[in-house]
JSON list of C-alpha atoms in Angstrom, two decimals:
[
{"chain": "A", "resi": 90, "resn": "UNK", "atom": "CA", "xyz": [0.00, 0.00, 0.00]},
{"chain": "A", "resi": 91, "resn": "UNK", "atom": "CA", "xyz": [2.85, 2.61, 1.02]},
{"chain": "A", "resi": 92, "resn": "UNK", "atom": "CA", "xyz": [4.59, 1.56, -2.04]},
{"chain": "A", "resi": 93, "resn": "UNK", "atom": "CA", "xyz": [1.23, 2.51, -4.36]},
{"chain": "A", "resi": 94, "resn": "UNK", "atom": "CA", "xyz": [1.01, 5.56, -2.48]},
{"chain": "A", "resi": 95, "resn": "UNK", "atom": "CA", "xyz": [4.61, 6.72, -3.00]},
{"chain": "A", "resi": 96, "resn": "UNK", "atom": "CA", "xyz": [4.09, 5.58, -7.12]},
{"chain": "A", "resi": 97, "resn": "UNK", "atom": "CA", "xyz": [0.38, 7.80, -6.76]},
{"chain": "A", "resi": 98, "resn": "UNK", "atom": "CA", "xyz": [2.35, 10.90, -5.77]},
{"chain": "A", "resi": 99, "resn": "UNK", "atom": "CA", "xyz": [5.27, 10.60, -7.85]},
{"chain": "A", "resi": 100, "resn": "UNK", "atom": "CA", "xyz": [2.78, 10.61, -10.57]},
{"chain": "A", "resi": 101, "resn": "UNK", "atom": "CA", "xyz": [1.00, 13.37, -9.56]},
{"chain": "A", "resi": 102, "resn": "UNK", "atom": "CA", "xyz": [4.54, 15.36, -9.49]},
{"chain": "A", "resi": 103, "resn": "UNK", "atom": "CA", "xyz": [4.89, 14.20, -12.50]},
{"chain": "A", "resi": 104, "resn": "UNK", "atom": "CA", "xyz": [2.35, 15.43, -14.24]},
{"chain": "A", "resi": 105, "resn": "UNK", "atom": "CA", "xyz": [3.20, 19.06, -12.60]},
{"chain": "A", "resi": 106, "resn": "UNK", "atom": "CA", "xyz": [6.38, 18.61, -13.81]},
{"chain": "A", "resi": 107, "resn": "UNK", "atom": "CA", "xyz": [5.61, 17.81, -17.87]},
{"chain": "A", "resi": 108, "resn": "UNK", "atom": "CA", "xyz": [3.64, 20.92, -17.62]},
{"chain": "A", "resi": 109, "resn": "UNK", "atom": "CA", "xyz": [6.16, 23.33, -16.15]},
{"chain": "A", "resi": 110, "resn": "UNK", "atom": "CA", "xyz": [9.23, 22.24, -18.26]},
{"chain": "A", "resi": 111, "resn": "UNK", "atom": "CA", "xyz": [10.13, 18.86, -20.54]},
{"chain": "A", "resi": 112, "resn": "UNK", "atom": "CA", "xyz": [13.14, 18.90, -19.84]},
{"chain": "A", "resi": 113, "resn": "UNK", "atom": "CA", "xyz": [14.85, 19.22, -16.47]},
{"chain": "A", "resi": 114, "resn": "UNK", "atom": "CA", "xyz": [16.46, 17.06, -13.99]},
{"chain": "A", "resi": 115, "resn": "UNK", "atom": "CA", "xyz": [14.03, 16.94, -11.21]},
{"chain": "A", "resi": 116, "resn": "UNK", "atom": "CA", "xyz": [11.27, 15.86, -13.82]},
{"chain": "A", "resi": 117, "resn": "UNK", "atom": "CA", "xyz": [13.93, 13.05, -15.43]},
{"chain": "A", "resi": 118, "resn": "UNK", "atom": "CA", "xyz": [14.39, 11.84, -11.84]},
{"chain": "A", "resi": 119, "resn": "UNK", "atom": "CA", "xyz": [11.02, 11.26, -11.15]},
{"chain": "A", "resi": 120, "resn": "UNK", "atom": "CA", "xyz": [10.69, 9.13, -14.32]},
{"chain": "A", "resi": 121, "resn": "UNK", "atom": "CA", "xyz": [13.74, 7.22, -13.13]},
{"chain": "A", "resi": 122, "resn": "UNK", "atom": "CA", "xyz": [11.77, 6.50, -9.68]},
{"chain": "A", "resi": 123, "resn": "UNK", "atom": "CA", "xyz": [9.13, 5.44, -11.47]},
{"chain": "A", "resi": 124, "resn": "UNK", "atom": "CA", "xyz": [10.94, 3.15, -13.53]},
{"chain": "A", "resi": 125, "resn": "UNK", "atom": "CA", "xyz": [12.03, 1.56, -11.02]},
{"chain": "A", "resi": 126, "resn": "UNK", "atom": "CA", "xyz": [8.77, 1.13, -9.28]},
{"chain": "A", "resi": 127, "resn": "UNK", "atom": "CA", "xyz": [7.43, -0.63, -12.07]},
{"chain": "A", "resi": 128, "resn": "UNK", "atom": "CA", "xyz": [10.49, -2.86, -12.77]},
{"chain": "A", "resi": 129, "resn": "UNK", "atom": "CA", "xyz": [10.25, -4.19, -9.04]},
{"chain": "A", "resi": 130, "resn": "UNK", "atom": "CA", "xyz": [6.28, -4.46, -9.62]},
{"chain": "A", "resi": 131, "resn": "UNK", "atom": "CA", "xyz": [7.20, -6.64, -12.97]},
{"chain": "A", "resi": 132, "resn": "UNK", "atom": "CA", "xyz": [5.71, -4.29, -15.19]},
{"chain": "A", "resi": 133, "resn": "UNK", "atom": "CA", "xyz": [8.15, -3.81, -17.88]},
{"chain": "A", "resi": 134, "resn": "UNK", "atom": "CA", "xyz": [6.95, -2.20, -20.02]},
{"chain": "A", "resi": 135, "resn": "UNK", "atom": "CA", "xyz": [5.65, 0.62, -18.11]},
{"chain": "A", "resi": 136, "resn": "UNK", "atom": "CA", "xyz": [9.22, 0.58, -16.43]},
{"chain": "A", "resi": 137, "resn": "UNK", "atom": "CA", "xyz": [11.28, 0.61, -19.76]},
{"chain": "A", "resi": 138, "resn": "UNK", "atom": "CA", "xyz": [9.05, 3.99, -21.08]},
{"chain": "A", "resi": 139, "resn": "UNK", "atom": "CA", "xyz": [9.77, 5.34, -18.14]},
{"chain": "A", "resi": 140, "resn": "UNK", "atom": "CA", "xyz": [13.73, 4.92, -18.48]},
{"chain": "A", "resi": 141, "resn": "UNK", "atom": "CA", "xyz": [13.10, 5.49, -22.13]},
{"chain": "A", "resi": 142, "resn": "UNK", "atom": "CA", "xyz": [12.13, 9.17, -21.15]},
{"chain": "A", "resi": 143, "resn": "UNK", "atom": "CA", "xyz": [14.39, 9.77, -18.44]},
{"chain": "A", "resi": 144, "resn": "UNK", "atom": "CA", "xyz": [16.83, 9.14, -20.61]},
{"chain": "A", "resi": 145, "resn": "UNK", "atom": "CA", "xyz": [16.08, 11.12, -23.01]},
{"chain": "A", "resi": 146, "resn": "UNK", "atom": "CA", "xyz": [16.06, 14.25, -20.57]},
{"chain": "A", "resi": 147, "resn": "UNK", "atom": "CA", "xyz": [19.29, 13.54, -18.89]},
{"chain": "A", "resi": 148, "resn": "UNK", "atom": "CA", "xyz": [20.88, 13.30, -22.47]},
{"chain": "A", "resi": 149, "resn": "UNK", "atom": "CA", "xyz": [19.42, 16.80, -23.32]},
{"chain": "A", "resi": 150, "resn": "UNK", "atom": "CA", "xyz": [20.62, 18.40, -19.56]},
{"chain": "A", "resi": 151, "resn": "UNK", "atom": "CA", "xyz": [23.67, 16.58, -18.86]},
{"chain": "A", "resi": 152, "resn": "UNK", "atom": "CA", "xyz": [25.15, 15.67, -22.19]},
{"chain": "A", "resi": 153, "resn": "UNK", "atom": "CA", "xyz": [25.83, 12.47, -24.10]},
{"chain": "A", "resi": 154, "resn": "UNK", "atom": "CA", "xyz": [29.09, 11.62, -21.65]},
{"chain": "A", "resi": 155, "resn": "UNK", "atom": "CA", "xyz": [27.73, 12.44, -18.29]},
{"chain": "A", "resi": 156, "resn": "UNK", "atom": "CA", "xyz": [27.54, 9.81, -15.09]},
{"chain": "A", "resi": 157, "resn": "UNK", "atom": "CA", "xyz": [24.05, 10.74, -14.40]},
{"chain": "A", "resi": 158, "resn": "UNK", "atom": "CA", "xyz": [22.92, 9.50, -17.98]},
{"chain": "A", "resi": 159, "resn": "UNK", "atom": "CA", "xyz": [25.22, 6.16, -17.39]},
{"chain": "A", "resi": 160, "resn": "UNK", "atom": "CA", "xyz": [23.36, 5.39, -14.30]},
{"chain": "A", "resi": 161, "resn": "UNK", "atom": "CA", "xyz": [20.21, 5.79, -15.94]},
{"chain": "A", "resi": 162, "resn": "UNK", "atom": "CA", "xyz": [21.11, 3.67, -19.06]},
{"chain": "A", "resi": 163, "resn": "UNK", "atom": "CA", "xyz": [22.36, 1.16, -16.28]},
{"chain": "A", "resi": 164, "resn": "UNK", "atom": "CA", "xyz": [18.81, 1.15, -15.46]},
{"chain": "A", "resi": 165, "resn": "UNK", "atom": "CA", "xyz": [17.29, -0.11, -18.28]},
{"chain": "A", "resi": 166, "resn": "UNK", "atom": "CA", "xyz": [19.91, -2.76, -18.69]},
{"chain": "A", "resi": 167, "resn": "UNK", "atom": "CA", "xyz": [19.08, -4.14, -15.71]},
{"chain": "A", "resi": 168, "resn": "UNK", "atom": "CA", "xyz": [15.47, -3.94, -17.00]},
{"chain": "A", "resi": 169, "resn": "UNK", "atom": "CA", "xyz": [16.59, -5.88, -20.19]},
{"chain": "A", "resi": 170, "resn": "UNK", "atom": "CA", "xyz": [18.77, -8.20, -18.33]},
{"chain": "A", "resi": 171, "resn": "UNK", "atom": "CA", "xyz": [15.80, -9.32, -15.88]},
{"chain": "A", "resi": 172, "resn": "UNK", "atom": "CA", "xyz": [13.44, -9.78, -18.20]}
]
């Protein structure tokens, strides 16, 4: 139930997020989160669009080389590698 709750609100914040600005760090972080909620929660495909998007963002605000985007590419591995 906590777990629900905690995915509930980060999905609230996330819609706030999408409409203040597509392309920040605090909104890619909450995608990760998500991600990972679903991955542990077996559903995959929800997790990898969440990566997918996260992704995408850190690319855009960090750069192609940056740590933040390797951990998040990490991520989906693990996804992949689980399946």
């Amino acid at each position: 139930l906590l777990d629900q709750s905690a995915a509930s609100a980060e999905r609230k914040c996330l819609r706030v997020l999408q409409r203040a600005d597509s392309a920040n760090e605090l909104l890619a972080n909450v995608l990760n989160r998500l991600g990972v909620f679903y991955d542990e929660k077996g559903r995959f495909g929800e997790a990898e669009r969440m990566y997918r998007r996260s992704l995408n963002i850190k690319e855009k605000v960090f750069g192609p080389d940056s740590p933040e985007l390797a951990k998040g590419i990490g991520n989906l591995a693990q996804l992949f590698w689980s399946r």
